[in-house]
Short mmCIF file of N, CA and C in Angstrom, two decimals:
data_model
loop_
_atom_site.label_atom_id
_atom_site.label_comp_id
_atom_site.label_asym_id
_atom_site.label_seq_id
_atom_site.Cartn_x
_atom_site.Cartn_y
_atom_site.Cartn_z
N MET A 826 54.64 94.44 166.67
CA MET A 826 54.70 94.34 165.91
C MET A 826 55.61 95.87 164.67
N ALA A 827 54.80 96.80 164.75
CA ALA A 827 56.05 97.99 164.56
C ALA A 827 57.59 98.26 164.82
N ASN A 828 57.93 97.63 165.33
CA ASN A 828 59.40 97.40 163.97
C ASN A 828 59.61 96.19 163.72
N LYS A 829 58.74 95.18 163.27
CA LYS A 829 58.97 94.13 163.06
C LYS A 829 58.82 94.30 161.58
N LEU A 830 59.36 93.37 160.37
CA LEU A 830 58.14 93.43 158.74
C LEU A 830 57.99 92.50 157.91
N LYS A 831 57.16 91.73 159.21
CA LYS A 831 56.65 89.81 158.21
C LYS A 831 57.85 90.04 156.18
N LEU A 832 58.90 89.15 156.69
CA LEU A 832 59.20 88.45 155.82
C LEU A 832 58.65 87.26 154.79
N GLU A 833 58.30 87.42 153.40
CA GLU A 833 58.08 86.04 153.16
C GLU A 833 59.10 86.00 151.98
N ILE A 834 59.30 85.17 150.80
CA ILE A 834 60.63 84.88 149.72
C ILE A 834 59.79 83.70 149.43
N VAL A 835 59.46 83.56 148.58
CA VAL A 835 58.22 82.55 147.51
C VAL A 835 59.16 82.46 146.02
N THR A 836 59.29 81.15 145.89
CA THR A 836 59.96 80.54 144.94
C THR A 836 58.59 79.33 144.07
N PRO A 837 59.09 79.26 142.69
CA PRO A 837 57.81 78.22 142.47
C PRO A 837 57.83 76.93 142.83
N ASP A 838 59.00 76.95 143.89
CA ASP A 838 58.90 75.59 143.55
C ASP A 838 58.43 75.74 145.31
N ALA A 839 59.20 76.76 146.18
CA ALA A 839 58.50 76.55 147.63
C ALA A 839 58.38 78.03 148.12
N ARG A 840 57.96 78.69 149.24
CA ARG A 840 58.44 79.34 150.22
C ARG A 840 59.95 78.87 150.80
N THR A 841 60.48 79.91 150.09
CA THR A 841 61.55 79.67 150.73
C THR A 841 62.49 80.64 151.91
N TYR A 842 61.43 81.86 152.39
CA TYR A 842 62.32 81.46 154.25
C TYR A 842 60.97 83.34 154.49
N SER A 843 59.88 82.44 155.68
CA SER A 843 58.87 83.63 156.27
C SER A 843 58.39 83.77 157.70
N ASP A 844 59.54 85.31 158.13
CA ASP A 844 59.79 85.59 159.20
C ASP A 844 60.09 86.59 160.27
N ASP A 845 59.33 87.10 161.16
CA ASP A 845 60.02 88.47 161.36
C ASP A 845 61.31 89.05 161.06
N VAL A 846 61.45 90.15 160.30
CA VAL A 846 63.01 90.61 161.06
C VAL A 846 62.79 92.71 160.83
N GLU A 847 64.04 92.36 161.68
CA GLU A 847 63.60 93.96 161.23
C GLU A 847 64.94 94.94 160.32
N MET A 848 64.60 94.37 159.19
CA MET A 848 65.14 94.84 157.67
C MET A 848 65.96 94.45 156.40
N VAL A 849 65.37 94.78 155.41
CA VAL A 849 65.28 93.44 154.65
C VAL A 849 66.98 94.65 153.95
N THR A 850 67.43 93.90 152.82
CA THR A 850 67.86 94.87 151.81
C THR A 850 67.26 94.38 150.24
N LEU A 851 66.76 94.84 149.67
CA LEU A 851 66.95 94.34 148.36
C LEU A 851 67.42 94.37 146.44
N PRO A 852 67.98 93.25 145.89
CA PRO A 852 68.30 93.98 144.72
C PRO A 852 67.73 95.19 143.86
N GLY A 853 67.41 95.73 143.60
CA GLY A 853 65.95 96.77 142.28
C GLY A 853 66.94 96.75 141.59
N ALA A 854 66.58 96.84 140.40
CA ALA A 854 66.15 97.27 139.18
C ALA A 854 66.91 98.84 139.37
N GLU A 855 66.34 99.85 139.80
CA GLU A 855 67.22 100.89 140.11
C GLU A 855 68.56 101.03 141.36
N GLY A 856 69.28 99.22 141.98
CA GLY A 856 69.86 100.20 142.67
C GLY A 856 69.01 99.26 144.24
N GLU A 857 70.75 99.05 145.46
CA GLU A 857 70.02 98.24 146.12
C GLU A 857 69.40 99.11 147.49
N MET A 858 68.23 98.63 147.38
CA MET A 858 67.30 99.22 148.42
C MET A 858 66.54 99.15 149.92
N GLY A 859 67.65 99.55 150.97
CA GLY A 859 67.19 98.73 151.86
C GLY A 859 65.41 99.53 152.53
N ILE A 860 64.40 98.44 153.43
CA ILE A 860 63.52 97.99 153.94
C ILE A 860 63.52 98.63 155.23
N TYR A 861 62.70 99.53 156.54
CA TYR A 861 61.86 99.08 157.39
C TYR A 861 61.05 99.21 158.00
N PRO A 862 60.47 98.25 158.63
CA PRO A 862 58.79 98.83 159.14
C PRO A 862 58.88 100.02 158.68
N MET A 863 57.05 100.79 158.82
CA MET A 863 56.75 101.59 157.68
C MET A 863 56.75 102.11 156.50
N HIS A 864 57.36 101.21 155.49
CA HIS A 864 58.09 101.84 154.18
C HIS A 864 56.83 102.60 153.46
N VAL A 865 57.43 102.71 152.81
CA VAL A 865 56.05 103.52 151.73
C VAL A 865 55.24 102.01 151.20
N PRO A 866 53.98 101.22 150.48
CA PRO A 866 53.37 101.20 149.79
C PRO A 866 54.78 100.81 148.55
N LEU A 867 55.03 99.71 147.48
CA LEU A 867 55.55 100.03 146.57
C LEU A 867 55.31 98.15 146.19
N MET A 868 55.69 98.83 144.82
CA MET A 868 55.94 97.35 144.03
C MET A 868 56.84 97.71 142.89
N THR A 869 58.12 96.66 143.18
CA THR A 869 59.43 96.84 142.16
C THR A 869 59.40 95.89 141.93
N GLN A 870 60.07 95.83 140.55
CA GLN A 870 61.50 94.83 140.21
C GLN A 870 62.06 94.70 141.01
N ILE A 871 62.95 92.85 141.20
CA ILE A 871 64.31 92.75 141.91
C ILE A 871 65.14 92.51 140.45
N VAL A 872 66.41 92.84 140.49
CA VAL A 872 67.34 91.89 139.83
C VAL A 872 68.63 90.86 140.49
N ALA A 873 68.04 90.16 139.57
CA ALA A 873 69.18 88.48 140.69
C ALA A 873 70.55 89.51 140.70
N GLY A 874 70.50 88.81 142.51
CA GLY A 874 71.19 89.43 143.20
C GLY A 874 72.02 89.01 144.51
N GLU A 875 71.70 89.77 145.95
CA GLU A 875 71.68 89.89 146.78
C GLU A 875 70.58 90.06 147.95
N ILE A 876 69.94 89.97 148.60
CA ILE A 876 69.11 90.66 149.52
C ILE A 876 69.78 89.91 151.49
N SER A 877 69.89 90.89 151.74
CA SER A 877 70.22 90.59 153.11
C SER A 877 69.00 91.37 153.88
N VAL A 878 69.21 90.50 155.38
CA VAL A 878 67.98 89.77 156.58
C VAL A 878 68.35 90.83 157.53
N LYS A 879 68.46 91.33 158.01
CA LYS A 879 68.87 91.13 159.45
C LYS A 879 67.57 91.45 160.26
N LYS A 880 67.84 90.49 161.31
CA LYS A 880 66.42 89.91 162.36
C LYS A 880 67.52 89.85 163.74
N ASP A 881 67.09 90.08 164.67
CA ASP A 881 68.16 89.49 165.51
C ASP A 881 69.27 90.63 166.13
N GLY A 882 69.62 91.03 165.12
CA GLY A 882 70.44 91.91 164.78
C GLY A 882 71.48 91.75 164.52
N ARG A 883 71.70 90.29 163.52
CA ARG A 883 72.27 89.61 163.07
C ARG A 883 71.70 89.64 161.54
N ASN A 884 72.89 89.80 160.26
CA ASN A 884 72.57 89.70 159.22
C ASN A 884 72.05 88.08 158.21
N HIS A 885 71.82 88.11 157.61
CA HIS A 885 71.58 86.83 156.87
C HIS A 885 71.13 87.59 155.44
N TYR A 886 72.51 86.22 154.86
CA TYR A 886 71.88 86.60 153.06
C TYR A 886 71.17 85.07 152.74
N PHE A 887 70.63 86.12 151.47
CA PHE A 887 70.41 84.85 150.39
C PHE A 887 70.25 85.33 148.75
N ALA A 888 70.88 84.36 147.77
CA ALA A 888 70.85 84.81 146.79
C ALA A 888 69.71 84.77 146.40
N VAL A 889 69.17 86.06 145.23
CA VAL A 889 67.65 85.49 144.38
C VAL A 889 67.80 85.69 142.79
N GLY A 890 67.31 85.39 142.55
CA GLY A 890 67.15 86.37 140.74
C GLY A 890 66.16 87.24 140.55
N ASP A 891 65.30 87.15 139.02
CA ASP A 891 64.90 87.92 138.49
C ASP A 891 62.97 88.31 139.55
N GLY A 892 62.50 89.09 139.37
CA GLY A 892 61.29 88.46 140.75
C GLY A 892 60.27 90.20 141.02
N PHE A 893 59.80 89.81 141.73
CA PHE A 893 59.20 91.73 142.45
C PHE A 893 59.23 91.19 143.98
N ALA A 894 58.82 92.39 144.09
CA ALA A 894 58.94 92.52 145.71
C ALA A 894 57.52 93.73 145.66
N GLU A 895 56.35 93.23 146.05
CA GLU A 895 55.35 94.06 147.29
C GLU A 895 55.59 94.46 148.54
N ILE A 896 55.93 95.56 148.31
CA ILE A 896 55.92 95.93 150.04
C ILE A 896 54.62 97.44 150.77
N THR A 897 54.69 96.46 151.72
CA THR A 897 53.50 97.85 152.04
C THR A 897 54.34 98.48 154.27
N GLY A 898 53.86 98.58 154.79
CA GLY A 898 54.35 99.58 156.15
C GLY A 898 55.02 98.14 157.18
N ASP A 899 54.27 96.58 157.14
CA ASP A 899 54.39 95.70 157.82
C ASP A 899 55.19 94.69 157.54
N HIS A 900 55.27 94.25 155.82
CA HIS A 900 54.89 92.92 155.25
C HIS A 900 56.33 93.33 153.48
N VAL A 901 56.96 92.45 153.14
CA VAL A 901 57.37 92.33 152.25
C VAL A 901 57.53 91.39 151.80
N ALA A 902 56.87 91.16 150.49
CA ALA A 902 56.41 89.90 149.76
C ALA A 902 57.95 89.26 148.83
N ILE A 903 58.55 88.82 148.51
CA ILE A 903 59.19 88.75 147.28
C ILE A 903 59.23 87.60 146.55
N MET A 904 58.38 87.85 145.21
CA MET A 904 57.92 86.39 144.02
C MET A 904 59.84 86.31 143.30
N THR A 905 60.30 86.00 143.58
CA THR A 905 61.40 85.19 142.51
C THR A 905 61.92 84.63 142.28
N ASP A 906 62.52 83.78 140.73
CA ASP A 906 62.35 82.10 140.16
C ASP A 906 63.83 81.73 141.08
N MET A 907 64.25 81.97 142.10
CA MET A 907 65.39 81.38 142.95
C MET A 907 66.08 82.17 143.83
N ALA A 908 65.91 81.76 144.99
CA ALA A 908 66.68 81.36 146.20
C ALA A 908 67.61 81.02 146.98
N ILE A 909 68.40 81.42 147.48
CA ILE A 909 69.08 79.87 148.04
C ILE A 909 69.57 80.16 149.11
N LYS A 910 69.13 79.78 150.94
CA LYS A 910 70.27 80.38 151.77
C LYS A 910 71.68 80.65 151.41
N ALA A 911 72.55 81.35 151.81
CA ALA A 911 74.45 81.40 152.23
C ALA A 911 74.59 80.43 152.43
N GLU A 912 73.81 79.81 153.66
CA GLU A 912 74.82 78.75 153.65
C GLU A 912 74.96 76.81 152.74
N ASN A 913 73.20 77.22 152.20
CA ASN A 913 73.07 76.03 151.56
C ASN A 913 73.82 76.38 149.87
N ILE A 914 74.28 77.78 149.83
CA ILE A 914 75.32 77.27 148.21
C ILE A 914 76.35 76.46 148.80
N ASP A 915 76.22 75.88 147.30
CA ASP A 915 77.78 74.52 146.93
C ASP A 915 78.43 75.92 146.04
N GLU A 916 79.50 76.20 146.60
CA GLU A 916 80.36 76.92 145.69
C GLU A 916 80.87 76.65 144.80
N ALA A 917 81.66 75.25 144.40
CA ALA A 917 82.04 74.65 143.64
C ALA A 917 81.13 74.67 142.35
N LYS A 918 79.54 74.53 142.92
CA LYS A 918 78.80 73.70 141.52
C LYS A 918 78.39 75.03 140.51
N ALA A 919 77.95 76.60 142.12
CA ALA A 919 78.12 77.71 141.13
C ALA A 919 79.32 78.11 139.83
N GLU A 920 80.34 78.03 140.68
CA GLU A 920 81.36 78.17 139.36
C GLU A 920 81.48 77.80 138.34
N GLU A 921 81.60 76.64 138.92
CA GLU A 921 81.53 75.43 137.30
C GLU A 921 80.08 76.17 136.43
N ALA A 922 78.56 76.34 137.33
CA ALA A 922 78.53 77.01 136.24
C ALA A 922 78.50 78.80 135.84
N ARG A 923 78.98 80.03 136.04
CA ARG A 923 79.22 80.59 135.78
C ARG A 923 80.09 79.77 135.20
N ARG A 924 80.63 79.53 135.05
CA ARG A 924 81.66 78.97 133.87
C ARG A 924 81.51 78.51 132.51
N ARG A 925 80.03 78.07 132.53
CA ARG A 925 79.76 76.78 131.31
C ARG A 925 78.76 78.20 130.89
N ALA A 926 78.35 79.02 131.45
CA ALA A 926 77.14 80.02 131.15
C ALA A 926 78.63 81.25 130.29
N GLU A 927 79.14 81.39 130.80
CA GLU A 927 80.47 82.28 129.56
C GLU A 927 80.79 81.93 128.44
N ALA A 928 81.56 80.74 129.20
CA ALA A 928 81.21 79.89 127.23
C ALA A 928 80.30 79.19 126.89
N ARG A 929 79.13 79.36 126.85
CA ARG A 929 78.21 79.55 125.98
C ARG A 929 77.96 81.10 125.72
N LEU A 930 77.43 81.59 126.21
CA LEU A 930 77.32 83.30 125.95
C LEU A 930 78.27 83.52 124.34
N ALA A 931 79.95 82.52 124.71
CA ALA A 931 80.22 82.87 123.78
C ALA A 931 80.58 82.51 122.14
N GLU A 932 79.31 82.07 122.49
CA GLU A 932 78.51 80.68 121.53
C GLU A 932 77.62 81.92 120.81
N HIS A 933 77.29 81.28 119.54
CA HIS A 933 76.13 82.31 118.32
C HIS A 933 74.81 81.36 118.43
N LEU A 934 74.86 82.15 119.60
CA LEU A 934 73.26 81.76 119.50
C LEU A 934 71.61 82.71 119.57
N ASP A 935 70.69 81.44 119.94
CA ASP A 935 70.08 82.76 119.26
C ASP A 935 69.03 83.75 120.39
N ASP A 936 68.02 84.35 120.19
CA ASP A 936 67.93 85.41 121.67
C ASP A 936 67.38 85.00 122.73
N GLU A 937 66.07 84.11 122.27
CA GLU A 937 65.59 82.98 123.51
C GLU A 937 67.10 82.80 124.41
N GLN A 938 68.32 82.16 123.45
CA GLN A 938 69.63 80.87 124.51
C GLN A 938 69.34 81.66 124.76
N THR A 939 70.17 82.90 124.45
CA THR A 939 71.58 84.71 125.37
C THR A 939 70.50 84.55 126.38
N ALA A 940 69.06 84.81 126.46
CA ALA A 940 68.19 84.78 127.38
C ALA A 940 68.37 84.41 128.52
N MET A 941 68.34 82.70 128.82
CA MET A 941 68.39 81.47 129.65
C MET A 941 69.75 81.44 129.78
N VAL A 942 70.92 81.80 128.68
CA VAL A 942 71.59 81.56 129.67
C VAL A 942 72.74 83.04 130.47
N SER A 943 72.57 84.11 130.32
CA SER A 943 72.42 85.30 130.60
C SER A 943 71.98 85.24 132.53
N ALA A 944 69.94 84.57 131.66
CA ALA A 944 69.47 84.42 133.77
C ALA A 944 70.88 83.27 134.20
N SER A 945 71.04 82.74 133.71
CA SER A 945 71.73 81.25 134.24
C SER A 945 73.13 81.90 134.83
N LEU A 946 73.95 82.76 134.51
CA LEU A 946 74.68 83.59 135.04
C LEU A 946 74.62 84.14 136.17
N ALA A 947 73.48 85.03 135.23
CA ALA A 947 73.26 85.70 136.89
C ALA A 947 73.09 85.64 137.77
N HIS A 948 72.17 84.18 137.76
CA HIS A 948 72.02 83.28 139.36
C HIS A 948 73.41 82.43 139.65
N SER A 949 74.24 82.57 138.84
CA SER A 949 76.07 82.09 139.04
C SER A 949 76.30 82.83 140.48
N VAL A 950 76.36 84.13 139.64
CA VAL A 950 77.62 85.31 139.83
C VAL A 950 76.80 85.35 141.11
N ALA A 951 75.04 85.78 141.53
CA ALA A 951 74.68 86.56 143.07
C ALA A 951 74.75 84.68 143.80
N GLN A 952 74.82 83.84 143.24
CA GLN A 952 74.91 82.90 144.49
C GLN A 952 76.77 83.11 145.17
N LEU A 953 77.65 83.20 144.00
CA LEU A 953 79.04 83.54 144.47
C LEU A 953 79.62 84.39 145.05
N LYS A 954 78.94 85.52 144.99
CA LYS A 954 78.70 86.46 145.49
C LYS A 954 79.00 87.35 147.47
N VAL A 955 76.87 86.35 147.40
CA VAL A 955 76.38 85.72 148.42
C VAL A 955 77.44 84.60 149.87
N LYS A 956 77.44 83.56 148.89
CA LYS A 956 78.77 82.74 149.52
C LYS A 956 79.74 83.23 150.14
N ARG A 957 80.66 84.23 149.05
CA ARG A 957 81.99 84.36 149.26
C ARG A 957 81.95 85.64 150.61
N ARG A 958 80.38 86.12 150.95
CA ARG A 958 80.71 87.22 152.24
C ARG A 958 80.70 86.56 153.10
N GLN A 959 80.74 84.77 153.23
CA GLN A 959 80.99 84.24 154.40
C GLN A 959 81.92 84.07 155.08
N ARG A 960 83.13 84.25 154.30
CA ARG A 960 84.38 83.73 154.54
C ARG A 960 84.60 84.49 155.66
#
């Protein structure tokens, strides 16, 4: 197990992913970070974006929302409000959600509404980035 990490991605709805992997790349609040086995213990914030998982020499991608990652030498636990495998993303729906969110942001919104619409926009953009990488 020394050359593997146990990766778990959990949302409020379900455990989205749980497997042994070689490497994980996360969208951190301070930028992208690569996590290999034997990483120094760390608790960090993640932002909406793309998680890349290297397993059996192949990369797999997830669109994720905001959340936190707990990292130890042999384990990465990600708690996020959204996690979708690239192959499960509906590009047309994500594009429509992006358009709706951008239109809503042009309206006069209070702070709470702005935060919710901004989160929706970030989710849509993350999904589109991940899905378009598959092409």
